[in-house]
PDB file of C-alpha atoms and ligand atoms in Angstrom:
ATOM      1  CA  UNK Q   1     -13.791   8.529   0.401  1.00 87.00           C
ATOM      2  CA  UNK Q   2     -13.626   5.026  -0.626  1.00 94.00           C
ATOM      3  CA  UNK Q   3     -10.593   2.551   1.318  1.00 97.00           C
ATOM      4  CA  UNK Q   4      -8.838   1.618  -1.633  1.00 97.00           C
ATOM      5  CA  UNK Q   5      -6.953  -1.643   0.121  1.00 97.00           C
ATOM      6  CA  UNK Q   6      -5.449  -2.399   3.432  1.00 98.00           C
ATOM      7  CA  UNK Q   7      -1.516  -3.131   2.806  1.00 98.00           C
ATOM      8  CA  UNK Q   8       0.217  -6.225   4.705  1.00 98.00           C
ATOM      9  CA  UNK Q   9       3.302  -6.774   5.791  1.00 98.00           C
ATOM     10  CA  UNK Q  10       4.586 -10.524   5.015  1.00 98.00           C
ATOM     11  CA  UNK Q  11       7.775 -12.511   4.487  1.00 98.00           C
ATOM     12  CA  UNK Q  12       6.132 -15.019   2.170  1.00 97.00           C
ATOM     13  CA  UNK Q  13       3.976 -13.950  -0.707  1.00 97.00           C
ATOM     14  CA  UNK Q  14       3.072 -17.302  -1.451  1.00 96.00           C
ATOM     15  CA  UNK Q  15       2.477 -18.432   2.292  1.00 98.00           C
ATOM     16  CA  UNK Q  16      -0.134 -15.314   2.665  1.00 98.00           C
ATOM     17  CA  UNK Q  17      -1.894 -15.610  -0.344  1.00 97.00           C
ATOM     18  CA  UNK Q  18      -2.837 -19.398   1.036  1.00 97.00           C
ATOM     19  CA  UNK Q  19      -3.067 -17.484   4.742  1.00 97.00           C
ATOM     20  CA  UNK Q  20      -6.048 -15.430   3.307  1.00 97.00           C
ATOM     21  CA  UNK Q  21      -7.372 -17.528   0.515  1.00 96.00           C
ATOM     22  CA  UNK Q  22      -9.859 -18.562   2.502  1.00 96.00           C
ATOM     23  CA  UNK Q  23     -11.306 -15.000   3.600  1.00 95.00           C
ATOM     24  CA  UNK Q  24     -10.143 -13.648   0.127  1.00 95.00           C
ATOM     25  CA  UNK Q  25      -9.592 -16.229  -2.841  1.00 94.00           C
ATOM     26  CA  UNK Q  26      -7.436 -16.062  -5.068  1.00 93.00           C
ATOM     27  CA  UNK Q  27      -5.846 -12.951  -6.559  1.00 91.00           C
ATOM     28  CA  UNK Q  28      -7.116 -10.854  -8.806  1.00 87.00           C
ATOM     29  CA  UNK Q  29      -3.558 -11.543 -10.689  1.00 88.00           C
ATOM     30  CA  UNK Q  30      -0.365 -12.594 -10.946  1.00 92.00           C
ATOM     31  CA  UNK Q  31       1.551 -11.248  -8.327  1.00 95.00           C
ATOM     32  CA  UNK Q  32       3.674  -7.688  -9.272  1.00 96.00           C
ATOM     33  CA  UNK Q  33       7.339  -6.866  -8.478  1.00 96.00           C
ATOM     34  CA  UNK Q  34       7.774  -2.868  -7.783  1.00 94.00           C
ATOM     35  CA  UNK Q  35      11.727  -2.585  -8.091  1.00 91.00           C
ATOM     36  CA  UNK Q  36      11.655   1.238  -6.679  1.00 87.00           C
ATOM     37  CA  UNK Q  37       9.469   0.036  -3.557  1.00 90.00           C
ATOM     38  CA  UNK Q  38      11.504  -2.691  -3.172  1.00 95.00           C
ATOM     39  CA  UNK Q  39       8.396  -5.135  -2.862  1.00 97.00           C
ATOM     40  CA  UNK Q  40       6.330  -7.860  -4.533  1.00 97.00           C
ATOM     41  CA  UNK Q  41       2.401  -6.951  -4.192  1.00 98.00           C
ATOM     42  CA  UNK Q  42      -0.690  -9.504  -4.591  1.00 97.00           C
ATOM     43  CA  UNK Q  43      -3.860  -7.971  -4.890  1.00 97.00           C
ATOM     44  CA  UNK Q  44      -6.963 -10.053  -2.861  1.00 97.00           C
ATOM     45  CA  UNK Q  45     -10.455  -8.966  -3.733  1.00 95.00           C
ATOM     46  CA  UNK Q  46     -12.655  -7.946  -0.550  1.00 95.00           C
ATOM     47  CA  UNK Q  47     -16.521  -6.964  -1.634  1.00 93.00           C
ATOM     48  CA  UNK Q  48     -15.691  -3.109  -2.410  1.00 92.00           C
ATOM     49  CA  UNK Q  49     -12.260  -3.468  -1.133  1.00 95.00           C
ATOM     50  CA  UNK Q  50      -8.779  -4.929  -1.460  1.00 97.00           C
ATOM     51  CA  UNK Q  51      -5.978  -6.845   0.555  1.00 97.00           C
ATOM     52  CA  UNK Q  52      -2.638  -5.811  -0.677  1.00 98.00           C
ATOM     53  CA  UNK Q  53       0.204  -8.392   0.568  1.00 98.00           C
ATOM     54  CA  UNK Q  54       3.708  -6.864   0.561  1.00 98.00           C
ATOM     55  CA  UNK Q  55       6.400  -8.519   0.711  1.00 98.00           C
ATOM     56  CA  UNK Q  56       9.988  -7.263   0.409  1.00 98.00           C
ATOM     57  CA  UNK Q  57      12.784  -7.800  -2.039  1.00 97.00           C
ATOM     58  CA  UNK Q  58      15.622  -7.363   0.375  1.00 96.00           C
ATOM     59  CA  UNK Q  59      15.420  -6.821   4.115  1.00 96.00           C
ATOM     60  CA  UNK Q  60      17.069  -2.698   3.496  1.00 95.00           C
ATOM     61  CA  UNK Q  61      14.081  -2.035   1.509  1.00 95.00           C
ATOM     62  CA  UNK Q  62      11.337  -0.112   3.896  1.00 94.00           C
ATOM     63  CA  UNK Q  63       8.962  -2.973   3.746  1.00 97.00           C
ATOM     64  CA  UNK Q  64      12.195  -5.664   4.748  1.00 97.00           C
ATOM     65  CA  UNK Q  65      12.885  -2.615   7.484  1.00 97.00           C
ATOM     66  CA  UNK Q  66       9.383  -2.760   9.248  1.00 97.00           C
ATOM     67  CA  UNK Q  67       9.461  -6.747   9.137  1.00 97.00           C
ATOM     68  CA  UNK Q  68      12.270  -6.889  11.123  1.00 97.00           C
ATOM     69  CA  UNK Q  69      11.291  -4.059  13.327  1.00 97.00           C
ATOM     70  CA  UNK Q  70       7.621  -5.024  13.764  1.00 96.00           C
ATOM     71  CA  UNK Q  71       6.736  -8.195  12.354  1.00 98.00           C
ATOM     72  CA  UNK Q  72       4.347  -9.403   9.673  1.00 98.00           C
ATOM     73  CA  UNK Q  73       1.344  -7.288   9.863  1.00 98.00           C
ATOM     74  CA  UNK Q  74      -0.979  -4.210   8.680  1.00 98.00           C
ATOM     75  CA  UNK Q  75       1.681  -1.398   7.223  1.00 98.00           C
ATOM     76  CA  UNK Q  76      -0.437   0.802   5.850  1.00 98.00           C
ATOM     77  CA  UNK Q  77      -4.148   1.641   4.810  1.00 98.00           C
ATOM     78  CA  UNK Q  78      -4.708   3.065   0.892  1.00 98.00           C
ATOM     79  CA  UNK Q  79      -7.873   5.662   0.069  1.00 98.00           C
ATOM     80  CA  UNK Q  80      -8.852   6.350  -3.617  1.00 97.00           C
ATOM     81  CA  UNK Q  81      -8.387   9.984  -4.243  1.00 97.00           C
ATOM     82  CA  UNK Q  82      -9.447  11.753  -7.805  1.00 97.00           C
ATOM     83  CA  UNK Q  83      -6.178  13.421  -7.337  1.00 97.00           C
ATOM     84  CA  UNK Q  84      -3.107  12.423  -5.730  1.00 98.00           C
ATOM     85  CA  UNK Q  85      -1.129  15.174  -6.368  1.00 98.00           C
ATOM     86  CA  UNK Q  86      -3.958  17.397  -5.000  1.00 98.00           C
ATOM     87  CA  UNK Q  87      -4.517  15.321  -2.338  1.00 98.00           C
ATOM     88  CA  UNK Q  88      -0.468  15.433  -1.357  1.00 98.00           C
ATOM     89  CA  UNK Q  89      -0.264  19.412  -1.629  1.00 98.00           C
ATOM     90  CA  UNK Q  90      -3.511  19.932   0.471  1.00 98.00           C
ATOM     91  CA  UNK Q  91      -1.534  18.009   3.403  1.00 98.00           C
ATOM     92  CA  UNK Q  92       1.642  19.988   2.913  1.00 98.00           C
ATOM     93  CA  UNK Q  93      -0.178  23.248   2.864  1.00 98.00           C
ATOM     94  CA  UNK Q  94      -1.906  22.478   6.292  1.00 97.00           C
ATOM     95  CA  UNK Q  95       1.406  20.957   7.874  1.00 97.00           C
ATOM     96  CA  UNK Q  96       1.244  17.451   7.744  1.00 98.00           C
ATOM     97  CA  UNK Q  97       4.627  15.772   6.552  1.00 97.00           C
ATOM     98  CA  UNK Q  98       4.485  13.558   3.822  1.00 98.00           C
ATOM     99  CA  UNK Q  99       6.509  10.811   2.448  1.00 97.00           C
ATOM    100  CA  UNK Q 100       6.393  11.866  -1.199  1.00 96.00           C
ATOM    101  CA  UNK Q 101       5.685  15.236  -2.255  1.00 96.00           C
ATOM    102  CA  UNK Q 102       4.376  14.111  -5.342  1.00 97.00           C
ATOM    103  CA  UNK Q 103       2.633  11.393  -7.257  1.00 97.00           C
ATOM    104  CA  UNK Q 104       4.591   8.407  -9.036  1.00 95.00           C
ATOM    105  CA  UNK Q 105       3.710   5.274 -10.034  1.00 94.00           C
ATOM    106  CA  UNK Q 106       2.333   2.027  -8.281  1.00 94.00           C
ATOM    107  CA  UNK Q 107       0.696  -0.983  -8.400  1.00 93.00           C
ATOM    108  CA  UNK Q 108      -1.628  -1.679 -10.923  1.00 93.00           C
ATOM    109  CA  UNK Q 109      -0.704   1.029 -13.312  1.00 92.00           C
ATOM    110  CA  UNK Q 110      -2.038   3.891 -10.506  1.00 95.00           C
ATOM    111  CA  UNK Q 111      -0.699   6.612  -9.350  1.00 96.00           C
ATOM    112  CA  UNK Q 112      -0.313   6.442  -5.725  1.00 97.00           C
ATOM    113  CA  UNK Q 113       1.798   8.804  -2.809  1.00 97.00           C
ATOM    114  CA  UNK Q 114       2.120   8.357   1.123  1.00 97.00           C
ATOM    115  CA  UNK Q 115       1.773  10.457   3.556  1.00 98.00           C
ATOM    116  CA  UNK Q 116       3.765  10.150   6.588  1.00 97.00           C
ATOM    117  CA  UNK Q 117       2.623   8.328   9.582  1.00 96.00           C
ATOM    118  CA  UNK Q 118       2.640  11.328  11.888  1.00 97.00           C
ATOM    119  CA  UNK Q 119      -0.229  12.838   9.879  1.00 97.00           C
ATOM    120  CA  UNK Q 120      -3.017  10.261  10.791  1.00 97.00           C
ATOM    121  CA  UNK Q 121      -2.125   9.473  14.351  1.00 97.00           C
ATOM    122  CA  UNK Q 122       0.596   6.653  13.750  1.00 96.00           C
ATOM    123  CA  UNK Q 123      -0.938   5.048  10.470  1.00 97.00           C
ATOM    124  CA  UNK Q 124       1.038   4.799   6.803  1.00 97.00           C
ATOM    125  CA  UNK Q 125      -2.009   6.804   4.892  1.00 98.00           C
ATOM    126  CA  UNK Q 126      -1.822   5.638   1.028  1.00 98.00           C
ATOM    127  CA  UNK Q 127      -3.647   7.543  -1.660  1.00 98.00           C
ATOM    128  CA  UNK Q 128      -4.398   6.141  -4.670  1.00 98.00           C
ATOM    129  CA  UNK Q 129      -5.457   7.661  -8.106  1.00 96.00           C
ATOM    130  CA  UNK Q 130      -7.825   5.657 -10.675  1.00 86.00           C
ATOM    131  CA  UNK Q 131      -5.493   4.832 -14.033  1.00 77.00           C
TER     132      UNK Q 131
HETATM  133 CO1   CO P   1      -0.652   0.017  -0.987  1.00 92.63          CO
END
């Protein structure tokens, strides 16, 4: 399974793209506002990989929630899936909570779905479907 991108935690969009520019350049575009996640993304370009920065629109949103609870920092990692929806049900059929039950729509035109923390040991798992 291919790691789709590595999401980050920041207060400052424009403060972490220069933070990384020099691992990462510049992003691959202009960065994108997500009103129902309640964050602005920046994509960063590593070999087969990705950086997403993510930083919240206002500090209720669950991105503003883990700032102030944990700081700037890794929030979650994202794996490309053919399916997202299939990927989502095979999790709820073994046990595994899940954040969203089913797909709906991300960054970048994808369709993407979390599951919850508690089903990979602590860590936000992503999935992420190609457009
Ligand atoms: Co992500």
């Amino acid at each position: 399974m291919q790691l789709d991108h590595v999401g980050i935690a920041v207060a400052s969009l424009s403060k972490a793209i220069e933070r990384w520019r020099p691992l990462a350049g510049d992003p691959d575009s202009p960065p994108e506002q997500l009103p129902t996640q309640g964050v602005r993304v920046a994509f960063l370009r590593v070999g087969e990989t990705h950086i997403e920065l993510l930083e919240p629109l206002t500090p209720e949103s669950p991105v503003g929630k883990f700032l102030a609870s944990r700081g700037e920092g890794i929030h979650h990692l994202a794996f490309h899936v053919p399916s997202v929806d299939a990927q989502l049900a095979e999790l709820i059929h073994r046990g595994d909570r899940v954040v969203d039950r089913a797909s709906r729509p991300g960054a970048r035109g994808r369709r993407v779905g979390f599951a919850h923390p508690s089903a990979f040991g602590g860590v936000l798992v992503e999935f992420v479907e190609s457009p």
